[in-house]
Coordinates of C-alpha atoms and ligand atoms in Angstrom, one line a residue:
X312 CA 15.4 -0.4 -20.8
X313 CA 18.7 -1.7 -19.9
X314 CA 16.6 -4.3 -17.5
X315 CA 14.3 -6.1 -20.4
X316 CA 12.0 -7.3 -17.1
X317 CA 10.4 -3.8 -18.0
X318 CA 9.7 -3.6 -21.6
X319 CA 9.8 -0.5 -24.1
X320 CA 7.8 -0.2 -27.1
X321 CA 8.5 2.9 -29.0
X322 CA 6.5 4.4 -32.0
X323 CA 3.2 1.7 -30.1
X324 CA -0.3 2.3 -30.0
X325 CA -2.8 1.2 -26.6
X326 CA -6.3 0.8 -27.5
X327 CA -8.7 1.2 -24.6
X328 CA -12.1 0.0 -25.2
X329 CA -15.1 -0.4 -22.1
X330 CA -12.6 0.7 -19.4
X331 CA -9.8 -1.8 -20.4
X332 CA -7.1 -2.4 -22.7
X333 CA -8.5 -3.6 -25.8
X334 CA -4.9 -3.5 -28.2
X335 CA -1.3 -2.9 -27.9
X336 CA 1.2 -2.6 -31.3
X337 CA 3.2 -1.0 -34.0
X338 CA 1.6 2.1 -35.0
X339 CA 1.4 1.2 -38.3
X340 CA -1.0 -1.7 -37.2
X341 CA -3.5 0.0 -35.5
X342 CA -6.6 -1.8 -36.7
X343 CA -8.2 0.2 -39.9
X344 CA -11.5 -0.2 -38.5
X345 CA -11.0 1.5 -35.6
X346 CA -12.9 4.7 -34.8
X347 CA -11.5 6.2 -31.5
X348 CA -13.7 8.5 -29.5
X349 CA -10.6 10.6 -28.9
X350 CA -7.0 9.9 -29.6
X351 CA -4.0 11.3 -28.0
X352 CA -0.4 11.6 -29.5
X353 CA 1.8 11.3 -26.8
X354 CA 4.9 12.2 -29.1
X355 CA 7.6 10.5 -27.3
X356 CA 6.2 10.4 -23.6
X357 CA 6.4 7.4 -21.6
X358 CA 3.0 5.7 -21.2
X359 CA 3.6 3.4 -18.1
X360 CA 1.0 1.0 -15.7
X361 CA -0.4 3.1 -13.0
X362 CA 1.2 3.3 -10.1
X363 CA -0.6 1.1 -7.3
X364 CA 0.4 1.8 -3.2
X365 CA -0.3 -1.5 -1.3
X366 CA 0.1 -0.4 1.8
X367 CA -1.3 3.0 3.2
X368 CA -3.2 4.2 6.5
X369 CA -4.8 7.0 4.8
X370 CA -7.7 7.8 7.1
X371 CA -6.8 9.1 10.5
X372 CA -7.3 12.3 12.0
X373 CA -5.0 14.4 14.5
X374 CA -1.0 15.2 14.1
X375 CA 1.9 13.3 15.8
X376 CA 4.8 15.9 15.2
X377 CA 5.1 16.0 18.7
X378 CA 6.4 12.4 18.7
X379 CA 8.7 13.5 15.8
X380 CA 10.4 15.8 18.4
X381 CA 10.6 13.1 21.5
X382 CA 12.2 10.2 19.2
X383 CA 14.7 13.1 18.1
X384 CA 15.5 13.3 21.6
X385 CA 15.9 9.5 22.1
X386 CA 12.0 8.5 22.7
X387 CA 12.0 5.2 20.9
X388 CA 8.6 4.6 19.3
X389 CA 8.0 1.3 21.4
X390 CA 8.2 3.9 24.7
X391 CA 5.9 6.6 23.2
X392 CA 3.2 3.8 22.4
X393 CA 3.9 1.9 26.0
X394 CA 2.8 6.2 27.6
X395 CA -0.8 6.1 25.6
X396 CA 1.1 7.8 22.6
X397 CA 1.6 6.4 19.1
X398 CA -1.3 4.2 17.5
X399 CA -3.2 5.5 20.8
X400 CA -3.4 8.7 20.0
X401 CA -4.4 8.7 16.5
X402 CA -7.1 6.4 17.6
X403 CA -8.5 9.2 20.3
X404 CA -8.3 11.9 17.2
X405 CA -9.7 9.4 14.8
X406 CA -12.9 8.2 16.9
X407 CA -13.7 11.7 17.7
X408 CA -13.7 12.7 13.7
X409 CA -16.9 12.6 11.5
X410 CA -17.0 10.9 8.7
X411 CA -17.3 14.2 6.6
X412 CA -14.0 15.6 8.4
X413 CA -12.1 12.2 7.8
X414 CA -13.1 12.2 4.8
X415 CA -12.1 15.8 3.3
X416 CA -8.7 14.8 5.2
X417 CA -7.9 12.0 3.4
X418 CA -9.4 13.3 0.3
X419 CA -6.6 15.7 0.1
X420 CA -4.0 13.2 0.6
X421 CA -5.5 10.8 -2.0
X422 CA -5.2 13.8 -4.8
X423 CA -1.2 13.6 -4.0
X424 CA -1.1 9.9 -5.0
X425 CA -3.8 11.0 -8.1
X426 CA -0.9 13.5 -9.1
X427 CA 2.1 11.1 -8.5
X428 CA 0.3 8.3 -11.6
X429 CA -1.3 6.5 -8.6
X430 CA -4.5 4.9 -9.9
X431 CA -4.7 2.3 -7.3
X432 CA -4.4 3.0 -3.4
X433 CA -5.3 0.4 -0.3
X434 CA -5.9 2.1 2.8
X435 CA -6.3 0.3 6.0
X436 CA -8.3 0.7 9.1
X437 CA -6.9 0.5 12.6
X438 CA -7.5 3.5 14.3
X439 CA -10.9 3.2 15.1
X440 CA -10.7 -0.5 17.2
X441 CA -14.1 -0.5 18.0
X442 CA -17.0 -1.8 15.4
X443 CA -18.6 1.4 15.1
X444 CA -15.2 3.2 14.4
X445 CA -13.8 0.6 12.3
X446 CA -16.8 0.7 10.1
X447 CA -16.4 4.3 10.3
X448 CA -13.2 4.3 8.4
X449 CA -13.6 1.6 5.7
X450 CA -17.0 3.6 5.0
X451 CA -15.0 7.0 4.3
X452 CA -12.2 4.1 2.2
X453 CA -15.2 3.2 0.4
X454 CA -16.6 6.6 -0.6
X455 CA -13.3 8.0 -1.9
X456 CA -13.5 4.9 -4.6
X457 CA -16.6 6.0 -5.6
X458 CA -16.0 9.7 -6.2
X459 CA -12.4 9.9 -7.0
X460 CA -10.5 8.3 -9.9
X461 CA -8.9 6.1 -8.0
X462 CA -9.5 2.2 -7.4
X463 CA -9.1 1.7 -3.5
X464 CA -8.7 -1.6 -1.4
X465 CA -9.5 -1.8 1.9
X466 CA -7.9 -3.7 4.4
X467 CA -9.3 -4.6 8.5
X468 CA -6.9 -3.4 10.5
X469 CA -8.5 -3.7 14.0
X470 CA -5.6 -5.7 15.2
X471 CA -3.5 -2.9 15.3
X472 CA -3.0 -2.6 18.9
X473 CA -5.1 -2.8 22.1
X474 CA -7.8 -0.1 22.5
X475 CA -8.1 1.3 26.0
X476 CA -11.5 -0.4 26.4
X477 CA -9.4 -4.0 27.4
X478 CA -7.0 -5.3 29.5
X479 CA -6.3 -8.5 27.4
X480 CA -5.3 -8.6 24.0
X481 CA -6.6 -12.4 23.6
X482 CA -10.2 -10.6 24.6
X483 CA -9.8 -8.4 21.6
X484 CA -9.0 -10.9 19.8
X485 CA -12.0 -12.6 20.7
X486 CA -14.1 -9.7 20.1
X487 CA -12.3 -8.8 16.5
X488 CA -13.4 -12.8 15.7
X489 CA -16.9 -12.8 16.9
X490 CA -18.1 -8.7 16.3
X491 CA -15.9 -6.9 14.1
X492 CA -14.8 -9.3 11.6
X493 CA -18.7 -10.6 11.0
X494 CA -19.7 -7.2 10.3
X495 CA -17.2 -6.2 8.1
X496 CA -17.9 -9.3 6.2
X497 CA -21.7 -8.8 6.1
X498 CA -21.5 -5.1 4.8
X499 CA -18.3 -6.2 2.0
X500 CA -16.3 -3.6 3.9
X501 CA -12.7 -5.1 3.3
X502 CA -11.0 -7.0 1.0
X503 CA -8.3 -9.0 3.7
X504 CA -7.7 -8.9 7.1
X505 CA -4.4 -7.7 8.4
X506 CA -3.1 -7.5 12.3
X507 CA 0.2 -5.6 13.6
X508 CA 2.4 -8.3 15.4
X509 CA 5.2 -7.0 17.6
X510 CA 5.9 -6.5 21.1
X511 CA 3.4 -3.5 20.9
X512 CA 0.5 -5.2 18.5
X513 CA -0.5 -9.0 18.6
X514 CA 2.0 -12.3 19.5
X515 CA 2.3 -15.1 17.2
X516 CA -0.4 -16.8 18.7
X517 CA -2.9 -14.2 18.7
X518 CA -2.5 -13.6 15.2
X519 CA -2.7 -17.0 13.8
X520 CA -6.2 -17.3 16.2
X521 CA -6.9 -14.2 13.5
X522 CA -5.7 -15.6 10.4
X523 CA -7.6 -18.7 11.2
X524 CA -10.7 -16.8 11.6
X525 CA -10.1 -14.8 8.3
X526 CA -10.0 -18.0 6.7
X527 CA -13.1 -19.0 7.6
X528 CA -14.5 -16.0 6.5
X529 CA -12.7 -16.8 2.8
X530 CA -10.7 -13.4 3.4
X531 CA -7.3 -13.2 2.7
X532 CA -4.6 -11.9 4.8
X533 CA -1.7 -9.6 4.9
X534 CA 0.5 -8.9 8.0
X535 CA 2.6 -5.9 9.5
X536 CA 5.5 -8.4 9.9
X537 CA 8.4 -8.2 11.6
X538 CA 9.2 -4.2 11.8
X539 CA 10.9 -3.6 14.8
X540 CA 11.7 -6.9 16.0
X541 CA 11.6 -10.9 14.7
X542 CA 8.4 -12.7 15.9
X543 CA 9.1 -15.0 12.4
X544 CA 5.8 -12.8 11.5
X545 CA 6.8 -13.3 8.3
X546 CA 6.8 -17.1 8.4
X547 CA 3.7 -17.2 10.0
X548 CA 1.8 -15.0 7.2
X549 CA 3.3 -17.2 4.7
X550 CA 2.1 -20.4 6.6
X551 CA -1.3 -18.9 5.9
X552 CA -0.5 -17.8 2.4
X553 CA -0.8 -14.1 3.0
X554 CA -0.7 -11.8 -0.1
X555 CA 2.1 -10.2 1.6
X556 CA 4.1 -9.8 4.6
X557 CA 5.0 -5.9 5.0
X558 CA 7.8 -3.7 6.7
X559 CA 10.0 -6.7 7.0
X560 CA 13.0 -5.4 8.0
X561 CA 14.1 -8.3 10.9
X562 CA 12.6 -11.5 8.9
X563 CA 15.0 -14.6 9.0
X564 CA 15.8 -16.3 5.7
X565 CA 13.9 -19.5 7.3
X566 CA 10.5 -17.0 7.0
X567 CA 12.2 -15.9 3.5
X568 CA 11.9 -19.3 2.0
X569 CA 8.5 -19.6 3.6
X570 CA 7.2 -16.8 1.7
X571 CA 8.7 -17.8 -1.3
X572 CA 6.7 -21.4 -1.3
X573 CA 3.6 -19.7 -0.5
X574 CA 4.1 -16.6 -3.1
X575 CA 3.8 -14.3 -0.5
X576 CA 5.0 -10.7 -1.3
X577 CA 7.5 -8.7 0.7
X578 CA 6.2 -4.9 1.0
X579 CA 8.9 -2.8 1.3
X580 CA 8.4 0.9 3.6
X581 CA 11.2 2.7 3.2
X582 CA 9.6 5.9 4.4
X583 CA 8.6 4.5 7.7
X584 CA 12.5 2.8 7.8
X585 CA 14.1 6.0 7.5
X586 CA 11.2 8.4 9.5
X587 CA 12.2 5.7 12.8
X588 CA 15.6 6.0 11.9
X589 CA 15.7 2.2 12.1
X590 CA 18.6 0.7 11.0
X591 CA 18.3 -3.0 10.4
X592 CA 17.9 -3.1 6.9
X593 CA 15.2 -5.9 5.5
X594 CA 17.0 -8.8 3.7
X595 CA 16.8 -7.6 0.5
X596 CA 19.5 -9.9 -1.3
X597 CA 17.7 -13.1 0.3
X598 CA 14.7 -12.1 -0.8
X599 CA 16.3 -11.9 -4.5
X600 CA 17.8 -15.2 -4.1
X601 CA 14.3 -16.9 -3.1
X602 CA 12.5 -15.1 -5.5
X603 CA 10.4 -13.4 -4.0
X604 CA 8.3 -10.2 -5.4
X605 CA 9.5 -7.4 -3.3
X606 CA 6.2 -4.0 -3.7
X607 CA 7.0 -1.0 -2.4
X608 CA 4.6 1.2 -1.0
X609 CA 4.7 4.7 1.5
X610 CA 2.8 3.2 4.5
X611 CA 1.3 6.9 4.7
X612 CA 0.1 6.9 8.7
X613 CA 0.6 9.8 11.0
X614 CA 3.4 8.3 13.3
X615 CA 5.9 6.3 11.2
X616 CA 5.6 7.7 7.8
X617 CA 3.5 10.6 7.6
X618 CA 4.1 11.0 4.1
X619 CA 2.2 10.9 0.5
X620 CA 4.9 10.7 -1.3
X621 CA 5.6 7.7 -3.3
X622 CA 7.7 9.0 -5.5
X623 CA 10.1 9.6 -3.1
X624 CA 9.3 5.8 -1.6
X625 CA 10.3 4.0 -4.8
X626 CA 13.7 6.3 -4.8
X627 CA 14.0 5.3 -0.8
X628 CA 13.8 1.9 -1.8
X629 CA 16.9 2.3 -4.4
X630 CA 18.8 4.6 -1.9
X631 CA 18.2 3.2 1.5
X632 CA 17.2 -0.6 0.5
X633 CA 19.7 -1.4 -2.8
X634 CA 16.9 -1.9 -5.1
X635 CA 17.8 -1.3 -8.7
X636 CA 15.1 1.7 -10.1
X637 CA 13.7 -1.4 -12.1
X638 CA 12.9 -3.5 -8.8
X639 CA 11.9 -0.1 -7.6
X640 CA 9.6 0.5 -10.3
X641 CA 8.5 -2.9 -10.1
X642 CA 7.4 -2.6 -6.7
X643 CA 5.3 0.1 -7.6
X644 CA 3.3 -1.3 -10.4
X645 CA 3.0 -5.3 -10.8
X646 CA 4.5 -6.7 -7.6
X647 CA 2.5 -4.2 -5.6
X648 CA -0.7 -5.6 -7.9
X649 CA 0.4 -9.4 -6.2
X650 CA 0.3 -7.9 -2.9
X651 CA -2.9 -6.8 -3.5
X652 CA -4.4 -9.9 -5.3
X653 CA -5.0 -8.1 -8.4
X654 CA -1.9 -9.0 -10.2
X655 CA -4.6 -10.1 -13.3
X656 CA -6.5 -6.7 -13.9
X657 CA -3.7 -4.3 -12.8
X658 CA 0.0 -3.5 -12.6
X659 CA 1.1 -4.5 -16.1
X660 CA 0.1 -2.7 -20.0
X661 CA -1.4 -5.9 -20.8
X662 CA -4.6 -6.6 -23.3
X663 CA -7.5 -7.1 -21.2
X664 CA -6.2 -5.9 -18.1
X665 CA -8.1 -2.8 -16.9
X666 CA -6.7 0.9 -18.6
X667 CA -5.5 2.3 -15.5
X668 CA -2.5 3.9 -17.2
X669 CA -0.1 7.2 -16.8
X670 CA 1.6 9.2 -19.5
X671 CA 4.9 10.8 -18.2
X672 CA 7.0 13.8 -19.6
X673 CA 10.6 11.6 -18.9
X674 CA 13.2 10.1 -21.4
X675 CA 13.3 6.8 -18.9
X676 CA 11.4 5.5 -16.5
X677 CA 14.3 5.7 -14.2
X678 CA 14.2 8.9 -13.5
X679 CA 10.8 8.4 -12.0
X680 CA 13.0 6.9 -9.1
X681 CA 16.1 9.2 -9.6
X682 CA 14.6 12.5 -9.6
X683 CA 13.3 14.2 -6.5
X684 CA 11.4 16.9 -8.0
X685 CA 7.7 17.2 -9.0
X686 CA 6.0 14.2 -10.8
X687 CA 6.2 14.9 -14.1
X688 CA 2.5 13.2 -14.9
X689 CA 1.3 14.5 -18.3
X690 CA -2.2 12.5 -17.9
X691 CA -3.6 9.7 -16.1
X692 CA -6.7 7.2 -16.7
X693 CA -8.5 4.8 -13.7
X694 CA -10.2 2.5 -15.2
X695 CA -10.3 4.4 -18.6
X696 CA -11.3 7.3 -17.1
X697 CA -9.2 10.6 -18.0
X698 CA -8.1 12.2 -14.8
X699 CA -6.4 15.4 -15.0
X700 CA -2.6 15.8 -13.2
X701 CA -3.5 18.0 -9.9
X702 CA -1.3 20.3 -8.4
X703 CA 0.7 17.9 -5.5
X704 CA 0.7 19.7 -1.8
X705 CA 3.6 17.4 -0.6
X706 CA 6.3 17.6 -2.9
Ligands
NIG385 O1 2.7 0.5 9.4 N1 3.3 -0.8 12.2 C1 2.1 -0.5 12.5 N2 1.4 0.4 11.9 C2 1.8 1.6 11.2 C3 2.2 2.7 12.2 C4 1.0 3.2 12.8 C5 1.2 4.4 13.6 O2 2.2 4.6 14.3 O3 0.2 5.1 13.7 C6 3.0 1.3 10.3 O4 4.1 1.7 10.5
FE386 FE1 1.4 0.1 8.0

């Protein structure tokens, strides 16, 4: 690698032993004594971190391509939510699913990552916004963990916007603190809270009456920040020392610095950028200059990025957003482990983090961002566990 922030170790050996790595070095120092249950040459392919999406919506139900076709026509996505459209309207389709239908959705969505070298996928709730529905959805998030190779996060989203059932967004508030967030706590249902905070989610307030509350719950947080508009949502996560503060596009360098004191991550959605056409660009050079981790993740929802492609996210985030294809790649492995917490067991071919690892047919890791054909994945392992490439619907 040009970039030495991304290593290269040619003609090296990775030992995995009990679902982790247990040795990385010169070939010609492979321990004597060890007795491999299998061993693979991968004569000259790229072995390479698994690639980890911080940021998804995976679980919804219903199709907004009819939204597509009004913001074409000048429908801006703040109108379409102000009708009942938008979040609204995935949350009618969503409530109305079963739990087997959501899940043999999203299932087929997850195998995309799976074929793309994703071995790590957070998915969010919010489009339930009741408890029952909520708890609906982080159930299905749960059960895809346990029977697909894939390590999943989950994140309470129920402050995504108001659900028809209230007039007052502080009441939901209210009602998120004092029903919602207790029982997703009790059953161990999500990892952090998050909350959408924009004209047409949560105000500044409301969310740090949420944040508050997630800290009492020990929970950590992680905010849809700043997307269409500057609420300083950014700042405010950070004041709370969020994991990360995601979309991003209209923070102010005084949030910037913020989230560089607190180590908060910037996730970058590129996919969501270009699906709204948006065209304030996040403040990518200031986030360089503070230092801080910029992830990069696909934001896969049915309204603003109804894609599974991260592939095609990390080369967004080179072609729309300036990152170099080592940020980009970056973004997609280690920074999006920060964003996540896990920056100790994933993200990185370190010894002792867990073996959640992807071989790739490619002369550079580059072209993983330059190309935009079909993954070349060879192999890939979640927690040590051989997966095999699957055939990817979306690209
Ligand atoms: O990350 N910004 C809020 N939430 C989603 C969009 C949700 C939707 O439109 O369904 C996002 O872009
Ligand atoms: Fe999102």
């Amino acid at each position: 690698m040009t970039n030495d922030r991304i290593g290269h170790l040619p003609n090296h050996a990775l030992i995995t032993q009990n679902q982790r790595i247990a040795w990385i070095g010169p070939d010609s120092e492979v321990p004597t004594k060890t007795n491999p249950t299998e061993e693979i040459n991968a004569q000259g392919a790229w072995l390479l971190p698994g690639f980890i999406d911080c940021h998804t919506h995976l679980i919804y139900a219903g199709c907004r391509a009819h939204e597509f076709e009004a913001r074409l026509e000048g429908k801006s996505y703040q109108a379409i939510c102000a009708e009942g459209g938008g979040i609204l309207s995935t949350v009618n389709a969503t409530r109305s699913a079963t739990e087997a239908q959501l899940t043999e959705e999203a299932t087929k969505r997850a195998q995309d990552f799976i074929a793309q070298g994703v071995t790590t996928l957070d998915i969010k709730s919010g489009y339930g916004l009741t408890l029952e529905s909520e708890l609906k959805m982080l159930r299905v998030a749960q059960k895809l963990g346990e029977t697909l190779l894939l390590r999943i996060t989950k994140g309470l989203l129920a402050a995504h916007t108001l659900p028809p059932e209230f007039t007052s967004k502080d009441d939901y508030i209210d009602h998120i603190i004092a029903v919602i967030l207790p029982e997703v706590v009790k059953e161990n249902l999500a990892e952090y809270v998050d909350c959408f905070t924009e004209s047409v989610g949560f105000t500044p307030e409301q969310t740090r009456r949420l944040f508050q509350a997630a800290r009492d719950n020990n929970l950590p947080i992680r905010l849809h920040a700043d997307q269409l508009s500057n609420l300083e949502g950014a700042g405010i996560a950070a004041e709370f020392h969020a994991l990360s503060a995601d979309h991003v596009e209209y923070t102010s360098e005084s949030s910037v610095k913020k989230m560089a004191q607190s180590g908060t991550v910037a996730v970058l959605l590129p996919t969501a950028f270009y699906y709204l056409r948006e065209t304030q660009l996040p403040p990518i050079q200031t986030f360089r200059d503070h230092g801080v981790p910029m992830a990069v993740s696909t934001d896969c929802n049915p309204g603003t990025s109804p894609s599974t492609n991260f592939l095609l996210a990390l080369n967004m985030a080179s072609t729309l957003f300036g990152l170099t294809p080592t940020e980009s790649l970056l973004g997609g492995t280690i920074n999006a482990a920060r964003a996540l917490g896990l920056q100790n067991e994933i993200g990185t071919l370190e010894v002792g983090k867990s073996a959640d690892l992807a071989l790739w047919a490619i002369d550079h890791p580059s072209q993983l961002v330059a190309r935009l054909q079909s993954p070349p994945l060879l192999q890939s392992w979640s927690s040590g566990n051989r997966g095999l490439p699957q055939q990817c619907s979306s690209i």
